[in-house]
XYZ file of C-alpha atoms in Angstrom:
420
model
C 0.000 0.000 0.000
C 1.418 3.387 -0.999
C 2.172 6.122 1.530
C -0.453 8.334 -0.134
C -3.197 5.757 0.343
C -2.164 5.110 3.951
C -2.150 8.851 4.704
C -5.601 9.277 3.131
C -7.093 6.316 5.006
C -5.657 7.368 8.369
C -6.806 10.953 7.862
C -10.301 9.887 6.714
C -10.842 7.504 9.653
C -9.517 10.065 12.147
C -11.671 12.812 10.645
C -14.787 10.615 10.793
C -14.160 9.707 14.431
C -13.500 13.400 15.132
C -16.940 14.302 13.750
C -18.766 11.480 15.545
C -17.254 12.123 18.976
C -15.620 15.500 19.477
C -15.094 14.853 23.173
C -12.380 12.317 22.303
C -10.958 14.299 19.375
C -7.575 14.704 21.072
C -7.243 10.938 21.493
C -8.197 10.237 17.863
C -5.896 12.873 16.356
C -2.816 11.781 18.281
C -3.734 8.140 17.664
C -3.806 8.812 13.922
C -0.496 10.672 14.139
C 1.143 7.739 15.943
C -0.154 5.338 13.271
C 1.520 7.458 10.569
C 4.756 7.397 12.560
C 4.561 3.655 13.172
C 3.935 2.892 9.487
C 6.787 5.129 8.379
C 4.654 7.586 6.397
C 6.299 10.366 8.395
C 9.430 10.405 10.531
C 9.867 11.833 14.014
C 11.758 14.706 12.388
C 8.815 15.358 10.020
C 6.435 15.392 12.989
C 8.572 17.834 14.968
C 9.017 20.118 11.963
C 5.281 20.043 11.245
C 4.261 21.463 14.630
C 3.674 25.179 14.206
C 5.149 26.660 17.358
C 4.187 30.186 16.323
C 0.475 29.305 16.326
C 0.808 27.433 19.624
C 2.601 30.406 21.185
C -0.162 32.781 20.109
C -2.832 30.394 21.397
C -1.050 29.870 24.733
C -0.675 33.584 25.446
C -4.185 34.609 24.419
C -5.681 31.683 26.363
C -4.178 32.960 29.621
C -4.879 36.645 28.981
C -8.493 35.927 28.002
C -9.094 33.872 31.151
C -7.761 36.631 33.429
C -9.692 39.256 31.445
C -12.949 37.359 32.050
C -12.204 36.813 35.750
C -11.501 40.538 36.194
C -15.168 41.333 35.352
C -13.997 43.992 32.874
C -15.949 42.491 29.917
C -19.185 42.316 31.945
C -18.639 45.918 33.080
C -18.109 47.168 29.516
C -21.119 45.229 28.218
C -23.400 46.641 30.927
C -22.221 50.172 30.127
C -22.975 49.608 26.443
C -26.500 48.316 27.089
C -27.227 51.181 29.506
C -26.296 53.654 26.778
C -28.681 52.034 24.275
C -32.100 53.539 23.748
C -34.600 51.032 22.393
C -34.765 47.355 23.233
C -33.763 46.329 19.701
C -30.681 48.553 19.821
C -29.756 47.151 23.240
C -29.944 43.573 21.941
C -27.904 44.485 18.875
C -25.374 46.220 21.149
C -24.843 42.948 23.049
C -24.221 41.141 19.765
C -21.848 43.875 18.581
C -19.971 43.729 21.879
C -19.562 39.961 21.482
C -18.155 40.547 18.008
C -15.619 43.116 19.167
C -14.574 40.913 22.076
C -14.083 37.837 19.884
C -11.553 39.697 17.743
C -9.208 39.437 20.726
C -10.313 36.449 22.829
C -11.544 32.916 22.082
C -15.079 32.561 20.691
C -16.423 30.213 23.365
C -15.173 32.552 26.103
C -16.989 35.391 24.331
C -20.291 33.489 24.445
C -19.857 32.785 28.164
C -19.208 36.494 28.790
C -22.112 37.852 26.723
C -24.719 35.183 27.551
C -25.730 36.333 31.078
C -26.344 39.874 29.860
C -28.208 38.564 26.802
C -30.540 36.441 28.946
C -31.206 39.278 31.381
C -31.828 41.897 28.680
C -34.121 39.586 26.697
C -36.140 38.951 29.855
C -36.415 42.664 30.641
C -37.715 43.513 27.149
C -39.937 40.390 27.018
C -38.444 38.634 23.984
C -37.130 35.118 23.514
C -33.398 34.836 24.230
C -33.018 32.222 21.462
C -32.278 34.578 18.529
C -30.121 36.743 20.800
C -27.868 33.866 21.921
C -27.662 32.516 18.372
C -26.670 35.987 17.156
C -24.005 36.230 19.876
C -22.482 32.924 18.743
C -22.597 33.993 15.088
C -20.951 37.345 15.845
C -18.222 35.568 17.803
C -17.442 33.242 14.892
C -17.555 36.091 12.387
C -15.209 38.523 14.103
C -12.810 35.848 15.335
C -10.993 35.929 11.991
C -10.685 39.740 11.918
C -7.342 39.846 13.761
C -4.333 37.590 14.145
C -5.166 36.723 17.767
C -8.939 36.307 17.425
C -9.309 32.607 16.638
C -7.327 29.547 15.558
C -8.011 29.896 11.771
C -6.670 33.465 11.766
C -3.559 32.327 13.657
C -3.094 29.577 11.066
C -3.586 32.060 8.214
C -1.016 34.441 9.684
C 1.611 31.726 9.781
C 0.795 30.216 6.371
C 0.852 33.601 4.626
C 3.644 35.026 6.819
C 1.352 37.864 7.856
C 2.054 40.333 10.627
C -0.564 41.681 13.012
C -0.792 44.878 10.942
C -1.236 42.892 7.710
C -4.731 41.918 8.799
C -5.630 45.606 8.489
C -3.395 46.810 5.639
C -1.192 44.655 3.436
C 0.755 45.346 0.250
C -0.923 48.729 -0.152
C -4.442 47.303 0.109
C -7.062 46.835 2.859
C -6.620 43.509 4.650
C -9.015 40.734 5.599
C -10.188 42.764 8.626
C -12.256 44.964 6.315
C -13.737 41.966 4.493
C -14.929 40.731 7.885
C -16.410 44.131 8.745
C -18.373 44.254 5.492
C -19.703 40.814 6.329
C -20.522 42.021 9.840
C -22.537 44.958 8.477
C -24.602 42.603 6.320
C -25.016 40.179 9.227
C -25.976 42.997 11.600
C -28.700 44.232 9.254
C -30.275 40.774 9.123
C -29.955 40.277 12.886
C -31.723 43.595 13.451
C -34.720 42.214 11.536
C -34.990 39.447 14.127
C -34.794 41.971 16.998
C -37.054 44.717 15.682
C -40.094 43.172 17.379
C -38.603 44.038 20.761
C -40.375 47.065 22.161
C -39.817 49.500 24.978
C -36.673 50.752 26.616
C -34.082 48.956 28.691
C -33.753 50.124 32.274
C -30.387 51.014 33.737
C -28.339 48.204 35.229
C -25.547 48.679 37.748
C -22.330 47.415 36.134
C -20.359 44.832 38.141
C -17.253 46.004 39.963
C -14.008 45.438 38.076
C -11.455 43.646 40.255
C -8.493 44.836 38.211
C -7.933 46.549 34.863
C -4.463 45.000 34.525
C -5.571 42.075 32.278
C -7.294 44.547 29.947
C -4.156 46.709 29.938
C -1.999 43.682 29.106
C -4.247 42.847 26.141
C -3.972 46.428 24.870
C -0.185 46.328 25.286
C -0.072 42.978 23.465
C -1.984 44.408 20.508
C 0.305 47.460 20.384
C 3.442 45.297 20.658
C 2.286 42.970 17.879
C 1.423 45.972 15.724
C 4.865 47.508 16.356
C 6.612 44.203 15.600
C 4.952 44.225 12.182
C 7.392 46.930 11.107
C 10.564 45.042 12.081
C 12.448 44.220 8.864
C 13.141 40.511 8.297
C 11.557 39.601 11.624
C 11.595 35.897 12.619
C 8.401 34.031 11.677
C 7.934 32.855 15.261
C 8.127 36.372 16.755
C 4.322 36.888 17.162
C 4.047 33.580 19.006
C 7.009 34.439 21.224
C 5.593 37.877 22.040
C 2.106 36.560 22.817
C 3.379 33.654 24.918
C 5.611 36.078 26.856
C 2.618 38.265 27.675
C 0.800 35.154 28.892
C 3.702 34.270 31.200
C 3.837 37.857 32.507
C 0.098 37.686 33.234
C 0.562 34.417 35.122
C 3.412 35.856 37.198
C 1.413 39.012 37.926
C -1.578 36.988 39.114
C 0.568 34.638 41.217
C 2.082 37.640 43.019
C -1.201 39.493 43.518
C -3.398 36.381 43.953
C -6.443 38.297 42.728
C -7.969 35.472 40.696
C -8.250 31.792 41.537
C -7.298 30.711 38.028
C -6.900 26.948 37.737
C -4.358 26.215 35.007
C -5.745 22.708 34.543
C -9.116 24.173 33.493
C -7.697 26.245 30.640
C -8.318 25.070 27.088
C -5.365 22.687 26.937
C -7.399 20.244 24.843
C -7.478 22.653 21.895
C -3.796 23.494 22.447
C -2.692 19.862 22.149
C -5.323 19.171 19.484
C -3.700 21.824 17.291
C -0.284 20.246 17.814
C -1.640 16.798 16.924
C -3.414 18.081 13.826
C -0.178 19.618 12.544
C 1.448 16.182 12.775
C -1.540 14.362 11.247
C -1.810 16.746 8.288
C 1.946 16.500 7.686
C 1.260 12.930 6.539
C -0.820 14.335 3.678
C 1.931 16.789 2.739
C 4.923 14.453 3.026
C 3.209 11.638 1.099
C 2.205 13.964 -1.755
C -1.563 13.950 -1.165
C -1.681 17.743 -0.836
C 0.058 18.183 -4.193
C -2.309 15.682 -5.839
C -5.427 17.432 -4.502
C -4.051 20.787 -5.679
C -3.459 19.302 -9.139
C -7.044 18.009 -9.334
C -8.469 21.361 -8.244
C -6.262 23.151 -10.762
C -7.422 20.793 -13.529
C -11.077 21.358 -12.560
C -10.690 25.140 -12.534
C -8.685 25.155 -15.756
C -7.223 28.606 -16.266
C -10.114 30.327 -14.472
C -9.042 31.863 -11.191
C -12.675 32.837 -10.590
C -13.730 29.177 -10.770
C -11.023 28.230 -8.264
C -12.044 31.117 -5.986
C -15.750 30.191 -6.035
C -14.930 26.491 -5.575
C -12.890 27.233 -2.445
C -15.655 29.434 -1.013
C -18.528 27.013 -1.662
C -16.699 23.899 -0.466
C -15.410 25.671 2.652
C -18.835 26.993 3.636
C -20.491 23.608 3.055
C -17.870 21.568 4.933
C -17.499 23.919 7.893
C -21.280 23.950 8.424
C -20.876 20.446 9.839
C -17.158 19.993 10.555
C -14.905 21.820 13.030
C -12.974 24.507 11.171
C -9.571 23.824 12.758
C -8.734 20.487 11.069
C -10.274 21.631 7.785
C -8.231 24.848 7.778
C -4.976 23.070 8.611
C -5.613 20.544 5.824
C -6.631 23.082 3.178
C -4.055 25.843 3.694
C -1.242 23.923 1.925
C -3.672 22.746 -0.786
C -4.764 26.299 -1.587
C -1.162 27.520 -1.488
C -0.112 24.907 -4.057
C -3.214 25.588 -6.157
C -2.262 29.266 -6.385
C 1.270 28.263 -7.373
C -0.049 25.944 -10.111
C -2.236 28.736 -11.495
C 0.502 31.356 -11.266
C -1.417 33.750 -9.002
C -0.848 35.227 -5.560
C -2.048 32.826 -2.844
C -3.297 35.649 -0.605
C -6.831 36.180 -2.017
C -7.438 32.432 -2.172
C -6.170 31.993 1.402
C -8.324 34.912 2.583
C -11.373 33.370 0.886
C -10.621 29.985 2.453
C -10.313 31.247 6.027
C -13.231 33.691 5.795
C -15.582 31.082 4.291
C -14.472 28.414 6.748
C -15.064 30.665 9.751
C -18.451 31.902 8.524
C -19.718 28.548 7.255
C -19.819 27.298 10.827
C -22.661 29.753 11.497
C -25.158 27.796 9.397
C -25.867 24.947 11.819
C -25.848 24.471 15.611
C -22.943 21.997 15.301
C -20.808 24.052 12.916
C -18.723 25.741 15.612
C -17.937 25.281 19.293
C -19.499 28.661 20.107
C -22.794 27.465 18.577
C -22.765 24.271 20.645
C -22.157 26.277 23.824
C -24.919 28.800 23.027
C -27.469 26.057 22.290
C -26.441 24.220 25.462
C -26.932 27.346 27.582
C -30.369 27.914 26.054
C -31.315 24.310 26.837
C -30.279 24.755 30.483
C -32.572 27.794 30.634
C -35.497 25.785 29.273
C -35.272 26.728 25.586
C -34.821 23.881 23.116
C -33.315 25.011 19.806
C -34.111 22.845 16.799
C -31.773 22.466 13.830
C -34.162 24.499 11.650
C -34.553 27.277 14.228
C -30.801 27.822 14.223
C -30.628 27.395 10.444
C -33.268 30.050 9.725
C -31.051 32.651 11.412
C -27.627 31.260 10.592
C -28.171 30.583 6.892
C -29.252 34.075 5.703
C -26.643 35.713 7.928
C -23.914 33.452 6.521
C -24.967 33.966 2.895
C -25.002 37.748 3.310
C -21.697 37.903 5.201
C -19.858 35.473 2.904
C -21.151 37.204 -0.226
C -20.069 40.696 0.810
C -16.803 39.547 2.373
C -15.668 37.435 -0.578
C -16.738 40.073 -3.121
C -14.517 42.523 -1.250
C -11.600 40.069 -1.386
C -12.133 39.414 -5.101
C -12.328 43.033 -6.229
C -9.612 44.348 -3.903
C -7.132 41.476 -4.197
C -7.721 39.881 -7.596
């Protein structure tokens, strides 16, 4: 049996098990990686080289900073202030969704849902509307804005490394607006549709006393991290791993600060280590597809299908990514497809950037279609269930589908006309 066939079979079985039981995803991914090592498809050196330490460094640092930021009560304080400033009930509900979007550009999507959910439930109750569309909108906004910056979500971290992008490149790159603005266009379209679901809310929202902030230091550290990453973007010939090193260093500083002050009882074992090690395992698993030549073969087939039409390739990437990510976690799909799209661009003789942007944007937004398309969706639906609201597949779909279509259409049109 050829190495290509072995790599495909191992990846397919692992991916299927991943979909069927996400709770044991870490076990399946590392099990598949060990099978590839045992069968000689990849070597230990290949596995070590495949692990993207820059992405892991960014994830490690933001994971710690986000946890301390949440524990400080600063996000809840800012959200309460925003709702108090809103006039009508519909505007207040939309403000909660917008706040979730802004927050998710800098911290993990699931954490964003946990932060925004209590305020969403309370506000919906005060204005006498169902919290279902509000929580769904919060999850959608979190998934949408997570790709706006380099530190927002795993796919954007992966994009930054694959395309050798700096923090500033997400905003302005090669003399053109970056993917951040494609996301914002999508957010405007999504916001308009969400407002239609909220416009039935009547009356005004009463004032709510914001919670007391224990410390603004975590928020300050996040601001300093953003400024440091932005400044590092202008260092000539900077090392590729510099963003990861900077972000991880800020995480360590935050840990040391908290250990000295003992303000927050942060349990390190309860941080999202599963995703951290899942990312590492996926890098090794996907390396089997690259080393064995599967990635090159898939790129050749896609190139042959598209012919000489870059537009066909662009649309193919968008449609497939949206469809797949509606049901499959976007992390393994993104890791698998980044090298494929890069090689496809090389085969067609075009810049890989617009195709990579389209891939990551479509993958992140496609997860908004169904309740199982993204972790944030699963969490939001679970919280609604605990509050006595059962969300059917169709109920989520009727909000997620039009929002996704509008956001993907505007976002990808922006990428096409600005970058192609």
